[in-house]
Amino acid sequence: MSRQDDSADGPEQLALIRESVRKAKAPKAKPRTWRGAALAKELPVARVLVDKGVLHLDRYFEYAVPQELDAEAQPGVRVRVRFGAGSKNVRDGRREGGGLIDGFLVERVAEAEYQGPLAALAQVVSPEPVLDAELLGLTRAVADRYAGSLADVVQLAVPPRHARAEARTFPPAAEPPAAPEPGSWARYERGAELIGALASGGAPRAVWTALPGPEWAGEIALAVRAALASGRGALVVVPTVRLAARVDAALEAELGPGRHALLTADAGQQKRYAEWLAVRRGSVRAVVGTRAAMFAPVRDLGLVVVWDDGDAHHSDDHAPFPHVREVLELRAARERCAFLLGSLSCTVEAAQLVRSGWAGAVAAPRDEVRRAAPRVRTVGDQDLARDEAARAARLPSVAWDVAREALRSGPVLIQVPRRGYVPRLACQTCRAPARCRRCAGPLEAREASGALACGWCGREEGAWQCAECGGVRLRAQVVGARRTAEELGRAFPAVPVRTSGREQVLDTVSTAPALVVSTPGAEPVAEGGYAAALLLDGWAMLGRPDLRAGEEALRRWITASSLVRSQEAGGTVVIVAEPTLRPVQALVRWDPTGHALRELADRAELAFPPVSRMAAVSGTPRAVADFLRAVELPGDAEVLGPVPVPDTAPGGARRPGAPPPGEHWQRALVRVPPGSGTALAHALKQAQAARMARTRGGVEPVRVRVDPPDIG
DNA sequence: AGCACGCCGACT
DNA sequence: GTCGGCGTGCTC
C-alpha cells in the first residue's frame, strides 16, 4: 500500500486507504476524527506502545499523526490514543467507544504496516521524550532477557509524569571535576588502576570485594568522581533507601552540593519525577538510588555500580522481576561503559563474572584483609554441650564473656534472625530437618500453643521421632529480638539495650557502651565501630531449604561483622554455629570470594544457575502441561518436574505470588546450558503470547519467571 | 479487559 | 421473520 500524494483531497490521504479497504463492504466511511484535519506531511504514521496490560505482548499499534500534533509527536513522548473494539464501529460515520488510553510514541514512519484504517493520535500528553531510543533499547533488552512484556518493563523504567516538575527549567550540568587521587582504593590490588581507567575514559569491568568498615561508600563516590572527570555520567544502585542516603552523603562530600541526584521510590511523585528529569535533561550527571534507578536515563553513561548484589531488594517485585545486577550488565554492554559490582561479601553470580573473564577481580591482599577484619570465634555444638550456663541462659558463656569485656570499650551488636525467617525444626542429635509424616513438609512450632504442626498440610504432630537417627529431641527455639533484648538487659543492668528491626530501624549508635539487638539488614552503624558482635542462632540461617542459604547466611554475618572494629583494635565476633560448616569457615577466614567460588563449582556440577539458566512455569496442572506441550524449547533445554507448589512459605506465611487460594498449582523448571538463555526466554515468550491471544476458550494462565528466586 | 459480531433456539 | 443467548476474536 502506497502513500497518496496530497493534492485535491490532501487532508484525507489516509482516509483513502481506509476507503480502498472498506469499499467492498461498507459504502463510505469518513471518520469524524479526520474530517477537516490534515495529517503530518512527513512520516504521518506513529508506532505506539499501548499501555494496556499483557494482552498483546510487545506489539506496536499504528496511528495517524494529525498535522497539528506533527511537531510534538516525536519518538519517546507520551501520547493518548483511542483504543478498543468500539472504535471500529464506523458504519454510520460515527466513531465512538473505545476509551482514551496512555501510550508511548516509539517511532514515526512513512507507511503503515497495518492493512486496515488508522485512527489518529488523540493527544500528545507532553513533548518530553521520556522513552528515547536508548531507554527503549534497554527496556526491550530487559524484556527479552526475562521473557516479559516491553510494556511491563517500561512501566518500571519511566516514572509517572508530574506536570509541575516538567515545567521547570534545569540548569546546565557543572563542569567535570578534576580526576581524583586513588585514596583508599590504594588498599586494593588494581584499585588505583581502576580509578585511573575510569578517569581516563576507559570502560573497565570489576567485581570488587570491599574491606570491612564504612569506607566503601566513600570509595564508590570516588569511583563516580573519576567517571565524571572523564566527562561522562555515572549511576549507583544500592539495595535500600538507608544505604542510598549513605552514598548520597558520600557523593556530596566528594563532589559538592547539587552535582548528583538521589532517586528513591519513597520520595513523593513530584520530587521523584523532577530528579529523574534533571538526569534525563543532562543537568545532573551522577545518580544514586534504589533499584528503579537502574533505568535512570543518565547522559553519556560512563560507569554503573551495583552495591551488595546479594541483597534480595535488588530483585524488582513487579513482572518480569529484573535484577539490578543483570540490568546493569546489559547496560554496561549496550552503552559500553564501566561496570563495578561491589560487596563486602560475594554472590555466586559475581564469582561467575570473574570466572568467565567478563569482569576482573578487585580485592585487598590477604594481610590487609586480616588487619581490617575482626577476630571471629565460633561456638559449636560440642562447646554448647559442655556449657551448662548456655543451656540455662540460652547464650553460650563465651558470648557472655566477650560481651562483658567489650562493653568496657564500646557498643556490642547482637544479631538475631528475624521472626518468620526461622525455618524448620531439626533433630537435636543429627540435625536432620523434622518433617511431616504424612506429606514430608517442614514441621513448625505453632506460635501460640507451641504445638508441633506441618507447615504445608497443617497436620499436628504429637510424638515426633527423627526418621534418620531415631532421636526425639528437637532444636528449635530461636529467641526473637525483643526477648533477647529483655534477657540481656537483665544480665547487664547498667547497660542500655537498644533494638533495631523491621518496625523501627536505627541508623547509627554512639560510641558509648550499649547492647544493640538487631535483625539482619537493620544493623545500625556504630561510630568508631562495635567493640564486639554476637551472631546468634547461626544454624537457623543455614537451615533454609534454599540453594542460597549458605551464601545468604555468610552475607548477613559479614555485613554485621564488618561494623565491628578491626582485630588490631580488639574487635571480636562470636558466632553460634558449627565451625565445620563451609559458610562459618568462610567467615572465620573472612574469605567470601573463596566461598562463592566453591559454591559456583558445586552449581556447575549440578548444572544449577548461574552456570545454567532456569525459568519456572507455574499454574494449574493442566495449564502447565498444556504450556509445556505447546512451547518450542531450544534443543538443549531440559524440563524438571512439574511438582506441586506449596502455597505457604516456610514459616507459614502466604508467599507472594502464590496460587490463588483454593487452587493447587504445579511448577516446572526449564533449564538450559549457558548460551541458550536468550533462546529459552524467546521460546517462553512466544508460547506465552500465543496463549494470551486465545485466553478465552477456558485457557488458564501460566506464570513464567526467568531466574526464579527460590530454587530449593 | 471490554466490546461487537455471529451463528444458534424461543418468541411476537 | 427477529430478538438475544454467549462463544470467539479484535483492538491500529
PDB file of C-alpha atoms in Angstrom, chain A residues 49-200:
ATOM      1  CA  LEU A  49       3.370   1.218  22.587  1.00  0.00           C
ATOM      2  CA  VAL A  50      -0.048   0.997  24.136  1.00  0.00           C
ATOM      3  CA  ASP A  51      -0.156   0.661  27.891  1.00  0.00           C
ATOM      4  CA  LYS A  52      -2.767  -2.000  28.096  1.00  0.00           C
ATOM      5  CA  GLY A  53      -1.787  -4.946  30.209  1.00  0.00           C
ATOM      6  CA  VAL A  54      -0.285  -8.098  28.855  1.00  0.00           C
ATOM      7  CA  LEU A  55      -2.901  -8.732  26.248  1.00  0.00           C
ATOM      8  CA  HIS A  56      -0.691  -8.093  23.305  1.00  0.00           C
ATOM      9  CA  LEU A  57       2.866  -8.844  24.123  1.00  0.00           C
ATOM     10  CA  ASP A  58       5.172  -6.220  22.704  1.00  0.00           C
ATOM     11  CA  ARG A  59       3.051  -5.201  19.755  1.00  0.00           C
ATOM     12  CA  TYR A  60       3.008  -1.668  18.493  1.00  0.00           C
ATOM     13  CA  PHE A  61      -0.184  -0.095  17.210  1.00  0.00           C
ATOM     14  CA  GLU A  62      -0.084   2.380  14.361  1.00  0.00           C
ATOM     15  CA  TYR A  63      -1.852   5.710  14.431  1.00  0.00           C
ATOM     16  CA  ALA A  64      -2.124   8.605  12.028  1.00  0.00           C
ATOM     17  CA  VAL A  65      -0.386  11.821  13.075  1.00  0.00           C
ATOM     18  CA  PRO A  66      -2.595  14.917  12.628  1.00  0.00           C
ATOM     19  CA  GLN A  67      -0.796  17.972  11.309  1.00  0.00           C
ATOM     20  CA  GLU A  68      -1.266  19.966  14.475  1.00  0.00           C
ATOM     21  CA  LEU A  69       0.481  17.271  16.506  1.00  0.00           C
ATOM     22  CA  ASP A  70       3.269  16.852  13.948  1.00  0.00           C
ATOM     23  CA  ALA A  71       5.866  18.884  15.844  1.00  0.00           C
ATOM     24  CA  GLU A  72       5.231  17.427  19.281  1.00  0.00           C
ATOM     25  CA  ALA A  73       4.608  13.844  18.239  1.00  0.00           C
ATOM     26  CA  GLN A  74       8.246  12.857  18.402  1.00  0.00           C
ATOM     27  CA  PRO A  75       9.620   9.436  19.313  1.00  0.00           C
ATOM     28  CA  GLY A  76       9.620   8.878  23.059  1.00  0.00           C
ATOM     29  CA  VAL A  77       6.741  11.152  24.041  1.00  0.00           C
ATOM     30  CA  ARG A  78       3.698  10.089  25.987  1.00  0.00           C
ATOM     31  CA  VAL A  79       0.518  10.077  23.933  1.00  0.00           C
ATOM     32  CA  ARG A  80      -3.137   9.313  24.375  1.00  0.00           C
ATOM     33  CA  VAL A  81      -4.976   7.254  21.801  1.00  0.00           C
ATOM     34  CA  ARG A  82      -8.349   5.688  21.284  1.00  0.00           C
ATOM     35  CA  PHE A  83      -8.165   2.008  21.756  1.00  0.00           C
ATOM     36  CA  GLY A  84     -10.828  -0.608  21.807  1.00  0.00           C
ATOM     37  CA  ALA A  85     -13.233  -2.572  19.683  1.00  0.00           C
ATOM     38  CA  GLY A  86     -15.762   0.252  19.829  1.00  0.00           C
ATOM     39  CA  SER A  87     -13.706   2.483  17.603  1.00  0.00           C
ATOM     40  CA  LYS A  88     -14.257   0.073  14.779  1.00  0.00           C
ATOM     41  CA  ASN A  89     -17.883   0.966  14.620  1.00  0.00           C
ATOM     42  CA  VAL A  90     -17.669   3.399  11.742  1.00  0.00           C
ATOM     43  CA  ARG A  91     -20.521   2.207   9.596  1.00  0.00           C
ATOM     44  CA  ASP A  92     -22.750   5.160  10.212  1.00  0.00           C
ATOM     45  CA  GLY A  93     -19.938   7.652  10.111  1.00  0.00           C
ATOM     46  CA  ARG A  94     -19.720   7.797  13.869  1.00  0.00           C
ATOM     47  CA  ARG A  95     -16.600   6.896  15.674  1.00  0.00           C
ATOM     48  CA  GLU A  96     -17.430   6.258  19.254  1.00  0.00           C
ATOM     49  CA  GLY A  97     -16.473   3.950  22.034  1.00  0.00           C
ATOM     50  CA  GLY A  98     -13.003   2.744  22.849  1.00  0.00           C
ATOM     51  CA  GLY A  99     -11.705   4.907  25.637  1.00  0.00           C
ATOM     52  CA  LEU A 100      -8.620   7.087  25.609  1.00  0.00           C
ATOM     53  CA  ILE A 101      -5.610   5.277  26.938  1.00  0.00           C
ATOM     54  CA  ASP A 102      -1.975   6.137  27.513  1.00  0.00           C
ATOM     55  CA  GLY A 103       0.915   5.037  25.396  1.00  0.00           C
ATOM     56  CA  PHE A 104       4.397   5.939  24.220  1.00  0.00           C
ATOM     57  CA  LEU A 105       5.189   7.050  20.710  1.00  0.00           C
ATOM     58  CA  VAL A 106       8.002   4.739  19.680  1.00  0.00           C
ATOM     59  CA  GLU A 107       8.757   5.837  16.118  1.00  0.00           C
ATOM     60  CA  ARG A 108       7.469   7.796  13.152  1.00  0.00           C
ATOM     61  CA  VAL A 109       7.317   6.037   9.791  1.00  0.00           C
ATOM     62  CA  ALA A 110       6.178   6.851   6.265  1.00  0.00           C
ATOM     63  CA  GLU A 111       3.870   3.929   5.760  1.00  0.00           C
ATOM     64  CA  ALA A 112       1.727   1.784   7.957  1.00  0.00           C
ATOM     65  CA  GLU A 113       2.300  -1.916   8.169  1.00  0.00           C
ATOM     66  CA  TYR A 114      -1.216  -2.365   9.367  1.00  0.00           C
ATOM     67  CA  GLN A 115      -3.541  -3.020   6.458  1.00  0.00           C
ATOM     68  CA  GLY A 116      -6.660  -1.537   7.971  1.00  0.00           C
ATOM     69  CA  PRO A 117      -7.686   2.056   8.526  1.00  0.00           C
ATOM     70  CA  LEU A 118      -5.707   4.017  11.077  1.00  0.00           C
ATOM     71  CA  ALA A 119      -7.122   6.095  13.878  1.00  0.00           C
ATOM     72  CA  ALA A 120      -5.463   9.392  14.703  1.00  0.00           C
ATOM     73  CA  LEU A 121      -3.390  10.204  17.763  1.00  0.00           C
ATOM     74  CA  ALA A 122      -5.737  11.855  20.195  1.00  0.00           C
ATOM     75  CA  GLN A 123      -3.214  13.883  22.146  1.00  0.00           C
ATOM     76  CA  VAL A 124       0.442  14.352  22.878  1.00  0.00           C
ATOM     77  CA  VAL A 125       0.488  14.388  26.660  1.00  0.00           C
ATOM     78  CA  SER A 126       3.810  16.167  26.861  1.00  0.00           C
ATOM     79  CA  PRO A 127       6.667  16.826  24.469  1.00  0.00           C
ATOM     80  CA  GLU A 128       9.203  15.330  26.873  1.00  0.00           C
ATOM     81  CA  PRO A 129      10.711  12.309  25.051  1.00  0.00           C
ATOM     82  CA  VAL A 130      10.813  10.131  28.151  1.00  0.00           C
ATOM     83  CA  LEU A 131      11.190   6.840  26.283  1.00  0.00           C
ATOM     84  CA  ASP A 132      14.027   7.803  23.980  1.00  0.00           C
ATOM     85  CA  ALA A 133      15.898   5.412  21.698  1.00  0.00           C
ATOM     86  CA  GLU A 134      18.430   4.443  24.354  1.00  0.00           C
ATOM     87  CA  LEU A 135      15.871   3.667  27.030  1.00  0.00           C
ATOM     88  CA  LEU A 136      13.648   1.885  24.541  1.00  0.00           C
ATOM     89  CA  GLY A 137      16.546  -0.328  23.544  1.00  0.00           C
ATOM     90  CA  LEU A 138      17.406  -1.079  27.154  1.00  0.00           C
ATOM     91  CA  THR A 139      13.844  -1.871  28.193  1.00  0.00           C
ATOM     92  CA  ARG A 140      13.414  -4.113  25.205  1.00  0.00           C
ATOM     93  CA  ALA A 141      16.630  -5.962  26.032  1.00  0.00           C
ATOM     94  CA  VAL A 142      15.435  -6.434  29.609  1.00  0.00           C
ATOM     95  CA  ALA A 143      12.033  -7.657  28.431  1.00  0.00           C
ATOM     96  CA  ASP A 144      13.760 -10.147  26.139  1.00  0.00           C
ATOM     97  CA  ARG A 145      16.121 -11.315  28.852  1.00  0.00           C
ATOM     98  CA  TYR A 146      13.223 -12.019  31.216  1.00  0.00           C
ATOM     99  CA  ALA A 147      10.608 -13.248  28.743  1.00  0.00           C
ATOM    100  CA  GLY A 148       8.469 -10.329  29.834  1.00  0.00           C
ATOM    101  CA  SER A 149       6.487  -7.695  28.002  1.00  0.00           C
ATOM    102  CA  LEU A 150       8.009  -4.417  26.942  1.00  0.00           C
ATOM    103  CA  ALA A 151       5.099  -2.504  28.433  1.00  0.00           C
ATOM    104  CA  ASP A 152       5.780  -4.015  31.858  1.00  0.00           C
ATOM    105  CA  VAL A 153       9.445  -3.067  31.766  1.00  0.00           C
ATOM    106  CA  VAL A 154       8.715   0.446  30.514  1.00  0.00           C
ATOM    107  CA  GLN A 155       6.437   0.893  33.470  1.00  0.00           C
ATOM    108  CA  LEU A 156       9.337   0.099  35.772  1.00  0.00           C
ATOM    109  CA  ALA A 157      11.708   2.359  33.864  1.00  0.00           C
ATOM    110  CA  VAL A 158       9.696   5.545  33.350  1.00  0.00           C
ATOM    111  CA  PRO A 159       8.287   7.196  36.470  1.00  0.00           C
ATOM    112  CA  PRO A 160       4.786   8.661  36.442  1.00  0.00           C
ATOM    113  CA  ARG A 161       4.591  12.120  34.984  1.00  0.00           C
ATOM    114  CA  HIS A 162       4.176  15.216  37.068  1.00  0.00           C
ATOM    115  CA  ALA A 163       3.300  18.307  35.057  1.00  0.00           C
ATOM    116  CA  ARG A 164       4.644  20.855  37.528  1.00  0.00           C
ATOM    117  CA  ALA A 165       8.037  19.200  37.606  1.00  0.00           C
ATOM    118  CA  GLU A 166       8.138  19.154  33.829  1.00  0.00           C
ATOM    119  CA  ALA A 167       7.584  22.880  33.564  1.00  0.00           C
ATOM    120  CA  ARG A 168      10.770  23.586  35.484  1.00  0.00           C
ATOM    121  CA  THR A 169      13.927  24.600  33.716  1.00  0.00           C
ATOM    122  CA  PHE A 170      17.073  22.868  34.757  1.00  0.00           C
ATOM    123  CA  PRO A 171      20.496  24.489  34.960  1.00  0.00           C
ATOM    124  CA  PRO A 172      23.212  23.113  32.716  1.00  0.00           C
ATOM    125  CA  ALA A 173      25.500  20.491  34.180  1.00  0.00           C
ATOM    126  CA  ALA A 174      28.525  21.692  36.093  1.00  0.00           C
ATOM    127  CA  GLU A 175      31.993  21.306  34.646  1.00  0.00           C
ATOM    128  CA  PRO A 176      33.555  17.875  35.230  1.00  0.00           C
ATOM    129  CA  PRO A 177      35.526  17.660  38.484  1.00  0.00           C
ATOM    130  CA  ALA A 178      39.257  17.111  38.496  1.00  0.00           C
ATOM    131  CA  ALA A 179      40.367  13.489  38.421  1.00  0.00           C
ATOM    132  CA  PRO A 180      40.758  12.175  41.988  1.00  0.00           C
ATOM    133  CA  GLU A 181      43.735  10.505  43.616  1.00  0.00           C
ATOM    134  CA  PRO A 182      43.093   6.814  44.313  1.00  0.00           C
ATOM    135  CA  GLY A 183      42.795   7.458  48.074  1.00  0.00           C
ATOM    136  CA  SER A 184      41.682   4.367  49.969  1.00  0.00           C
ATOM    137  CA  TRP A 185      41.358   2.453  46.686  1.00  0.00           C
ATOM    138  CA  ALA A 186      45.110   2.047  47.048  1.00  0.00           C
ATOM    139  CA  ARG A 187      44.297  -0.613  49.667  1.00  0.00           C
ATOM    140  CA  TYR A 188      43.088  -2.893  46.882  1.00  0.00           C
ATOM    141  CA  GLU A 189      45.114  -4.690  44.278  1.00  0.00           C
ATOM    142  CA  ARG A 190      44.303  -2.997  40.970  1.00  0.00           C
ATOM    143  CA  GLY A 191      42.285  -0.380  42.853  1.00  0.00           C
ATOM    144  CA  ALA A 192      44.350   2.588  41.708  1.00  0.00           C
ATOM    145  CA  GLU A 193      44.343   1.112  38.222  1.00  0.00           C
ATOM    146  CA  LEU A 194      40.552   1.000  38.246  1.00  0.00           C
ATOM    147  CA  ILE A 195      40.234   4.657  39.257  1.00  0.00           C
ATOM    148  CA  GLY A 196      42.819   5.662  36.660  1.00  0.00           C
ATOM    149  CA  ALA A 197      40.972   3.796  33.911  1.00  0.00           C
ATOM    150  CA  LEU A 198      37.675   5.451  34.847  1.00  0.00           C
ATOM    151  CA  ALA A 199      39.203   8.917  34.922  1.00  0.00           C
ATOM    152  CA  SER A 200      40.778   8.484  31.510  1.00  0.00           C
TER     153      SER A 200
END
